[in-house]
Amino acid sequence: MNVAIDGPAGAGKSTVARRVAGELGYVYVDTGAMYRAVTLAALRQGIAPDEADKLKELIGTIRIELKPGEQGQTVYLNGEDVTEAIRSREVTLIVSPLAANESVRAKLVELQRELASARGIVMDGRDIGTHVLPDAELKIFLTASVQIRAQRRYQELPEDQRIPLAQLETEIAERDRSDEQREISPLICAKDAIVVDSSELTIDEVVAAIIDLSRSRM
Ligand code: C5P
């Protein structure tokens, strides 16, 4: 089966999806990492999110690959390991407007569907249950209050990358707003998704709940 996990920024999707995939013996696919890799390529070439023609050209020439790695998944851009580089603040600040681009989405969705065709996939993102894998056997919409999400992200940031908590909260809320309001495949909860609010739950509890749901649908 395929499991789709969607939700807003910082809800814990990646950690949860990676662990669920590990326990089920499935392959984990982080689609946000793909949008981040395209964003890194655009930044390096000085292409802005609103330069549609240049983005169309860029997406036709770059190669993005995901391979199982030490931290769950290693991301390659034209053969270069960019797993860490795609997590930079620079990338995080413009990934959402860039992910609104039609050509970028069309190309990445095609890749994501290809990856999921063998089934046995846990895929996380924003539009997996609604658009990429509408037939996924289990769809989870993982959320938490914006305050909690900002606090969690804050604690994960290395000392030298710390920014004030209030600023982090504003940036997360802005990215959610941008993901929810874009025209193509906005972030919304699929009608047949199960909503899991992790505000009051530990990672272990969320993982256990999703594993139980997965097993009940096998
Ligand atoms: O999951 P992560 O926070 O790394 O995703 C980064 C950004 O990539 C999101 O804010 C969103 O703009 C975009 N994204 C998307 N569709 C997906 C996954 C991510 O638009 N399926």
Short mmCIF file of C-alpha atoms and ligand atoms in Angstrom, two decimals:
data_model
loop_
_atom_site.label_atom_id
_atom_site.label_comp_id
_atom_site.label_asym_id
_atom_site.label_seq_id
_atom_site.Cartn_x
_atom_site.Cartn_y
_atom_site.Cartn_z
CA MET A 1 0.00 0.00 0.00
CA ASN A 2 0.96 3.65 -0.16
CA VAL A 3 0.72 6.06 2.77
CA ALA A 4 0.34 9.81 2.14
CA ILE A 5 1.23 12.25 4.93
CA ASP A 6 0.42 15.91 4.33
CA GLY A 7 0.29 18.95 6.56
CA PRO A 8 1.71 22.39 7.31
CA ALA A 9 5.38 23.23 7.89
CA GLY A 10 7.02 21.84 10.99
CA ALA A 11 4.21 19.47 12.00
CA GLY A 12 6.73 16.61 12.25
CA LYS A 13 5.81 14.97 8.93
CA SER A 14 9.36 14.00 7.93
CA THR A 15 10.32 12.47 11.27
CA VAL A 16 7.04 10.61 11.50
CA ALA A 17 7.02 9.47 7.85
CA ARG A 18 10.62 8.23 8.11
CA ARG A 19 9.84 6.19 11.23
CA VAL A 20 6.60 4.78 9.88
CA ALA A 21 8.40 3.73 6.69
CA GLY A 22 11.15 2.11 8.77
CA GLU A 23 8.69 0.11 10.87
CA LEU A 24 6.64 -1.04 7.88
CA GLY A 25 9.74 -1.82 5.79
CA TYR A 26 8.58 0.78 3.24
CA VAL A 27 10.49 3.43 1.31
CA TYR A 28 10.25 6.99 2.58
CA VAL A 29 9.92 9.83 0.06
CA ASP A 30 10.23 13.45 1.26
CA THR A 31 8.70 15.53 -1.54
CA GLY A 32 9.52 18.82 0.23
CA ALA A 33 13.18 17.93 -0.31
CA MET A 34 12.55 17.85 -4.07
CA TYR A 35 11.06 21.38 -4.07
CA ARG A 36 13.98 22.49 -1.92
CA ALA A 37 16.50 21.00 -4.37
CA VAL A 38 14.90 22.91 -7.28
CA THR A 39 14.97 26.05 -5.13
CA LEU A 40 18.68 25.59 -4.44
CA ALA A 41 19.35 25.16 -8.17
CA ALA A 42 17.36 28.35 -8.91
CA LEU A 43 19.21 30.32 -6.21
CA ARG A 44 22.56 29.22 -7.60
CA GLN A 45 21.57 30.40 -11.07
CA GLY A 46 20.05 33.65 -9.81
CA ILE A 47 16.53 32.73 -10.95
CA ALA A 48 13.67 34.32 -8.97
CA PRO A 49 10.40 32.45 -8.17
CA ASP A 50 8.44 34.69 -10.59
CA GLU A 51 10.69 34.02 -13.60
CA ALA A 52 8.44 31.34 -15.10
CA ASP A 53 10.28 30.90 -18.41
CA LYS A 54 13.64 30.48 -16.74
CA LEU A 55 12.19 28.04 -14.21
CA LYS A 56 10.66 26.00 -17.01
CA GLU A 57 14.05 25.77 -18.67
CA LEU A 58 15.79 24.97 -15.39
CA ILE A 59 13.44 22.15 -14.48
CA GLY A 60 14.01 20.59 -17.89
CA THR A 61 17.75 20.44 -17.37
CA ILE A 62 18.33 19.47 -13.72
CA ARG A 63 18.39 15.97 -12.28
CA ILE A 64 17.02 15.30 -8.80
CA GLU A 65 17.47 11.93 -7.14
CA LEU A 66 16.49 10.60 -3.73
CA LYS A 67 18.33 7.64 -2.27
CA PRO A 68 17.99 5.95 1.10
CA GLY A 69 20.70 7.42 3.33
CA GLU A 70 21.93 7.71 6.91
CA GLN A 71 19.32 10.31 7.84
CA GLY A 72 16.53 8.56 6.02
CA GLN A 73 17.11 10.05 2.62
CA THR A 74 20.00 11.57 0.69
CA VAL A 75 19.12 14.19 -1.91
CA TYR A 76 21.18 14.65 -5.07
CA LEU A 77 21.09 17.59 -7.46
CA ASN A 78 22.88 16.76 -10.71
CA GLY A 79 24.82 14.09 -8.82
CA GLU A 80 25.88 16.39 -5.94
CA ASP A 81 24.78 15.52 -2.39
CA VAL A 82 22.71 18.56 -1.32
CA THR A 83 20.97 16.96 1.68
CA GLU A 84 22.26 19.65 4.04
CA ALA A 85 22.37 22.58 1.64
CA ILE A 86 18.62 22.37 0.95
CA ARG A 87 17.86 23.01 4.65
CA SER A 88 19.44 26.49 4.65
CA ARG A 89 17.40 29.51 5.67
CA GLU A 90 17.92 31.02 2.21
CA VAL A 91 16.19 28.02 0.61
CA THR A 92 13.45 27.89 3.27
CA LEU A 93 12.54 31.53 2.69
CA ILE A 94 11.77 31.17 -1.02
CA VAL A 95 10.82 27.53 -1.48
CA SER A 96 7.09 28.19 -1.15
CA PRO A 97 6.75 30.88 -3.90
CA LEU A 98 8.95 28.75 -6.12
CA ALA A 99 6.86 25.64 -5.47
CA ALA A 100 3.83 27.54 -6.80
CA ASN A 101 5.34 27.40 -10.31
CA GLU A 102 3.39 25.22 -12.76
CA SER A 103 6.34 23.68 -14.62
CA VAL A 104 8.16 22.85 -11.40
CA ARG A 105 5.11 21.13 -9.95
CA ALA A 106 4.31 19.20 -13.13
CA LYS A 107 7.82 17.78 -13.32
CA LEU A 108 8.11 16.89 -9.63
CA VAL A 109 4.66 15.31 -9.46
CA GLU A 110 5.62 13.10 -12.43
CA LEU A 111 8.76 12.00 -10.58
CA GLN A 112 6.81 11.38 -7.36
CA ARG A 113 4.23 9.22 -9.12
CA GLU A 114 7.00 7.22 -10.74
CA LEU A 115 8.60 6.62 -7.33
CA ALA A 116 5.29 5.49 -5.86
CA SER A 117 4.32 3.18 -8.71
CA ALA A 118 6.04 0.20 -7.07
CA ARG A 119 3.94 0.84 -3.91
CA GLY A 120 5.26 0.28 -0.40
CA ILE A 121 5.91 4.03 -0.12
CA VAL A 122 5.38 6.54 2.68
CA MET A 123 5.36 9.94 1.00
CA ASP A 124 5.13 13.26 2.80
CA GLY A 125 4.33 16.71 1.43
CA ARG A 126 1.45 19.13 0.91
CA ASP A 127 -0.57 17.67 -1.98
CA ILE A 128 0.14 13.95 -1.79
CA GLY A 129 -3.33 12.80 -0.69
CA THR A 130 -5.18 15.39 -2.79
CA HIS A 131 -3.19 15.30 -6.03
CA VAL A 132 -0.06 13.15 -6.29
CA LEU A 133 -1.50 9.87 -4.94
CA PRO A 134 -5.28 10.33 -4.73
CA ASP A 135 -5.63 6.52 -4.47
CA ALA A 136 -3.26 6.11 -1.51
CA GLU A 137 -4.69 3.49 0.85
CA LEU A 138 -4.03 5.67 3.90
CA LYS A 139 -3.99 9.46 4.03
CA ILE A 140 -2.94 11.37 7.11
CA PHE A 141 -3.17 15.13 7.61
CA LEU A 142 -0.65 15.84 10.36
CA THR A 143 -0.96 19.20 12.02
CA ALA A 144 -0.19 21.10 15.25
CA SER A 145 -0.69 24.67 16.44
CA VAL A 146 1.67 27.19 14.84
CA GLN A 147 3.12 28.03 18.29
CA ILE A 148 4.03 24.41 18.94
CA ARG A 149 5.46 23.96 15.45
CA ALA A 150 7.62 27.07 15.84
CA GLN A 151 8.85 25.93 19.26
CA ARG A 152 9.83 22.52 17.90
CA ARG A 153 11.67 24.04 14.95
CA TYR A 154 13.41 26.50 17.28
CA GLN A 155 14.74 23.68 19.42
CA GLU A 156 16.04 21.87 16.35
CA LEU A 157 18.00 24.87 15.02
CA PRO A 158 21.75 24.74 15.60
CA GLU A 159 23.04 27.59 17.88
CA ASP A 160 24.62 29.50 15.00
CA GLN A 161 21.37 29.52 13.04
CA ARG A 162 19.09 30.63 15.88
CA ILE A 163 16.57 33.36 15.08
CA PRO A 164 14.05 34.78 17.56
CA LEU A 165 11.13 32.41 18.24
CA ALA A 166 8.56 35.08 17.29
CA GLN A 167 10.23 35.59 13.91
CA LEU A 168 10.31 31.85 13.28
CA GLU A 169 6.60 31.66 14.09
CA THR A 170 5.84 34.49 11.64
CA GLU A 171 7.89 32.81 8.90
CA ILE A 172 6.16 29.44 9.41
CA ALA A 173 2.71 31.09 9.35
CA GLU A 174 3.67 32.94 6.16
CA ARG A 175 4.85 29.73 4.46
CA ASP A 176 1.57 27.99 5.43
CA ARG A 177 -0.45 30.89 4.07
CA SER A 178 1.49 30.83 0.80
CA ASP A 179 1.12 27.02 0.48
CA GLU A 180 -2.61 27.21 1.26
CA GLN A 181 -3.37 30.03 -1.14
CA ARG A 182 -1.49 29.02 -4.27
CA GLU A 183 -3.56 28.17 -7.31
CA ILE A 184 -2.13 24.77 -8.19
CA SER A 185 -2.52 21.96 -5.64
CA PRO A 186 -2.72 24.14 -2.53
CA LEU A 187 -2.22 22.67 0.92
CA ILE A 188 -5.63 21.35 2.00
CA CYS A 189 -6.79 18.32 3.91
CA ALA A 190 -8.05 15.58 1.54
CA LYS A 191 -11.69 14.63 2.16
CA ASP A 192 -10.71 11.05 2.99
CA ALA A 193 -7.67 11.93 5.16
CA ILE A 194 -7.49 11.25 8.88
CA VAL A 195 -6.51 14.38 10.80
CA VAL A 196 -3.86 13.85 13.48
CA ASP A 197 -3.17 16.88 15.67
CA SER A 198 0.24 16.31 17.22
CA SER A 199 0.15 19.38 19.52
CA GLU A 200 -0.35 17.22 22.60
CA LEU A 201 1.26 14.01 21.34
CA THR A 202 4.82 12.69 21.34
CA ILE A 203 6.48 11.50 18.13
CA ASP A 204 6.21 7.92 19.44
CA GLU A 205 2.46 8.29 19.94
CA VAL A 206 1.94 9.72 16.45
CA VAL A 207 4.04 6.96 14.87
CA ALA A 208 2.18 4.25 16.81
CA ALA A 209 -1.21 5.65 15.75
CA ILE A 210 -0.22 5.72 12.06
CA ILE A 211 1.24 2.21 12.21
CA ASP A 212 -2.02 0.93 13.73
CA LEU A 213 -4.04 2.65 11.01
CA SER A 214 -1.74 1.25 8.30
CA ARG A 215 -2.00 -2.30 9.60
CA SER A 216 -5.77 -2.05 9.80
CA ARG A 217 -5.88 -1.26 6.08
CA MET A 218 -3.47 -3.92 4.82
O1 C5P B 1 8.23 19.75 3.67
P1 C5P B 1 9.08 21.00 3.56
O2 C5P B 1 8.77 21.99 4.63
O3 C5P B 1 10.53 20.72 3.43
O4 C5P B 1 8.60 21.63 2.18
C1 C5P B 1 9.16 22.83 1.69
C2 C5P B 1 8.17 23.52 0.78
O5 C5P B 1 8.00 22.77 -0.43
C3 C5P B 1 6.76 23.71 1.30
O6 C5P B 1 6.62 24.87 2.11
C4 C5P B 1 5.94 23.83 0.03
O7 C5P B 1 5.99 25.14 -0.48
C5 C5P B 1 6.69 22.93 -0.93
N1 C5P B 1 6.05 21.63 -1.08
C6 C5P B 1 4.98 21.54 -1.95
N2 C5P B 1 4.40 20.34 -2.19
C7 C5P B 1 4.86 19.23 -1.61
C8 C5P B 1 5.94 19.29 -0.70
C9 C5P B 1 6.50 20.53 -0.44
O8 C5P B 1 4.54 22.55 -2.50
N3 C5P B 1 4.30 18.06 -1.90
#
